[in-house]
Amino acid sequence: MEFLSPRPGISHIRPYQPAKPSDDDGRAWIDLSLTVNPLGPSPAALHAYRHAASRIHHYPDSRQTALRRAIARRYDLDDSRIVCGGGSDDLLQLLCQAYAGPGDEVLCHEHGYRGFIKAARLTGATPIVAAERDMVVDVEAMIELSGNKTRLCYLANPNNPTGTYIPADAVQRLRAGLPPHTLLVLDSAYAEYIRRDNYADGVDLVEGSDNVVMVRSFSKMHGLAGLRVGWAYGPRTVIDALEHVRSPFAVSVPAQAAAAAAITDAEHENATYDHNAAWLPWLTQELEQLGLRVYPSVCNFLLVRVAPDPSLGVPQILDHLARRGILVKSCVEYGMADGLRITVGLEEENRALVTALGEVVG
Ligand SMILES: Cc1ncc(COP(=O)(O)O)c(C=O)c1O
């Protein structure tokens, strides 16, 4: 007799592990485990969200017209080549479903965003992982591993959990070195945090190619993680493919309204940028002074590694921080048993973290 079992490969997908303990008693944590905006959503987004409440008996606009137009106006894009989804995670998965399947390969990078491997496994494709150099994507290593079977190549730029990025010319080199039948998926979830001349979010590359798509998120800079909104901008053929596979109502009525308002709120975006620009270097310096290895980040979080010490590893540090009411993210799922990802919080949260860490390390 044959028993019911999921498709092969599904058991290799590790279920999501939240940082909060399973016996959480609902206490008020300082939660620096997820890479969200400590300033919260923009007031304009909140207003639009509340206003949309009276319309939640309707299905959302399946064409996402107002939201697509707001995004297009903000970035000077063609709104007919934008598709929104239930978080950028949703779109990253849909792209894989549309372009890859069993027997195909999906190229990822060593410490790349974990959603990539999951997307590949969900479709039955084989994830191929290129080594990084000191937590930075190695474009040549990725090109080397590409071939006939490579249907998709994911690049998170900047990347989570490393916080590092590669410059625009390296991304162009990657595109040029990949086979033409490979779709390059640029995940630019943290693009709004980086204002450097040698960085490009991917729009120019999308405009100049027929096999590059950029995916963005409303969960980070725009402070709408709880609403689940992301968007993709790509060539017409890729957007058409997404139209075939996406769920028409994945972005709810209040989510569409709040996101459309959030993207016009430059004041909130600048305040968030300034807050991060002030506290990211402060945290970096404080954590380095405690003897931790801190990787240079351009995002709203830091990857930190602790020195080998049999009596003081990541589990002990997490326990201590939890006793002080602070949550940070273990990087064990990224193959770094000695790694922690710490998100920039409000001033008092950052100071509480440094004090609590100083009690165990340093
Ligand atoms: C690099 C990267 N891409 C995509 C996502 C997914 O974000 P969301 O689905 O909330 O838009 C995340 C979330 O942490 C991320 O870090």
Short mmCIF file of N, CA and C and ligand atoms in Angstrom, two decimals, residues 35 86-90 92 113 156 158-160 187 189-190 216-220 225 228-230, ligand 1:
data_model
loop_
_atom_site.label_atom_id
_atom_site.label_comp_id
_atom_site.label_asym_id
_atom_site.label_seq_id
_atom_site.Cartn_x
_atom_site.Cartn_y
_atom_site.Cartn_z
N THR A 35 13.96 42.25 9.55
CA THR A 35 14.58 43.45 8.98
C THR A 35 13.53 44.50 8.60
N GLY A 86 1.87 39.37 -3.19
CA GLY A 86 1.73 39.30 -1.73
C GLY A 86 3.09 39.23 -1.07
N GLY A 87 3.78 40.37 -1.06
CA GLY A 87 5.17 40.41 -0.61
C GLY A 87 6.08 40.05 -1.78
N SER A 88 7.35 40.47 -1.70
CA SER A 88 8.25 40.12 -2.81
C SER A 88 8.52 38.62 -2.83
N ASP A 89 8.41 37.98 -1.67
CA ASP A 89 8.55 36.52 -1.59
C ASP A 89 7.63 35.81 -2.59
N ASP A 90 6.39 36.28 -2.64
CA ASP A 90 5.39 35.72 -3.53
C ASP A 90 5.89 35.80 -4.97
N LEU A 92 8.99 36.26 -6.07
CA LEU A 92 10.21 35.46 -6.28
C LEU A 92 9.84 34.00 -6.56
N TYR A 113 19.61 35.21 0.01
CA TYR A 113 18.31 35.20 0.69
C TYR A 113 17.70 33.79 0.61
N ALA A 156 20.40 38.67 -4.85
CA ALA A 156 19.90 39.67 -3.90
C ALA A 156 20.97 40.74 -3.78
N PRO A 158 21.29 44.76 -2.44
CA PRO A 158 22.13 44.10 -1.46
C PRO A 158 21.46 42.82 -0.94
N ASN A 159 22.26 42.04 -0.26
CA ASN A 159 21.80 40.72 0.17
C ASN A 159 21.47 40.67 1.67
N ASN A 160 20.53 39.81 1.98
CA ASN A 160 20.19 39.47 3.36
C ASN A 160 20.57 38.01 3.55
N ASP A 187 16.81 40.80 -6.95
CA ASP A 187 16.02 41.07 -5.75
C ASP A 187 16.60 42.32 -5.08
N ALA A 189 15.29 44.24 -2.59
CA ALA A 189 14.41 44.53 -1.45
C ALA A 189 14.94 45.69 -0.58
N TYR A 190 16.27 45.88 -0.56
CA TYR A 190 16.85 46.92 0.32
C TYR A 190 17.40 48.10 -0.49
N ARG A 216 10.94 44.14 -5.96
CA ARG A 216 11.07 45.09 -4.86
C ARG A 216 10.05 44.78 -3.77
N SER A 217 10.29 45.37 -2.60
CA SER A 217 9.45 45.06 -1.43
C SER A 217 8.93 46.33 -0.77
N PHE A 218 7.73 46.25 -0.23
CA PHE A 218 7.20 47.33 0.62
C PHE A 218 7.44 47.04 2.10
N SER A 219 8.13 45.93 2.38
CA SER A 219 8.26 45.50 3.79
C SER A 219 9.40 46.18 4.53
N LYS A 220 10.34 46.78 3.80
CA LYS A 220 11.55 47.27 4.47
C LYS A 220 11.43 48.78 4.67
N ALA A 225 5.60 45.54 6.27
CA ALA A 225 5.84 44.08 6.27
C ALA A 225 4.57 43.30 6.60
N ARG A 228 2.13 42.68 3.45
CA ARG A 228 2.56 41.78 2.38
C ARG A 228 2.36 42.38 1.00
N VAL A 229 3.24 43.28 0.61
CA VAL A 229 3.20 43.83 -0.74
C VAL A 229 4.61 43.89 -1.34
N GLY A 230 4.74 43.38 -2.55
CA GLY A 230 5.97 43.51 -3.30
C GLY A 230 5.61 43.81 -4.75
C1 LIG B 1 16.56 39.96 0.21
C2 LIG B 1 15.12 39.76 0.52
N1 LIG B 1 14.28 39.52 -0.49
C3 LIG B 1 12.97 39.34 -0.28
C4 LIG B 1 12.43 39.37 0.99
C5 LIG B 1 10.96 39.13 1.17
O1 LIG B 1 10.32 40.29 1.60
P1 LIG B 1 8.75 40.48 1.51
O2 LIG B 1 8.16 39.19 1.07
O3 LIG B 1 8.34 40.86 2.87
O4 LIG B 1 8.53 41.57 0.49
C6 LIG B 1 13.26 39.59 2.08
C7 LIG B 1 12.72 39.59 3.45
O5 LIG B 1 13.39 39.53 4.42
C8 LIG B 1 14.64 39.81 1.84
O6 LIG B 1 15.48 40.03 2.84
#
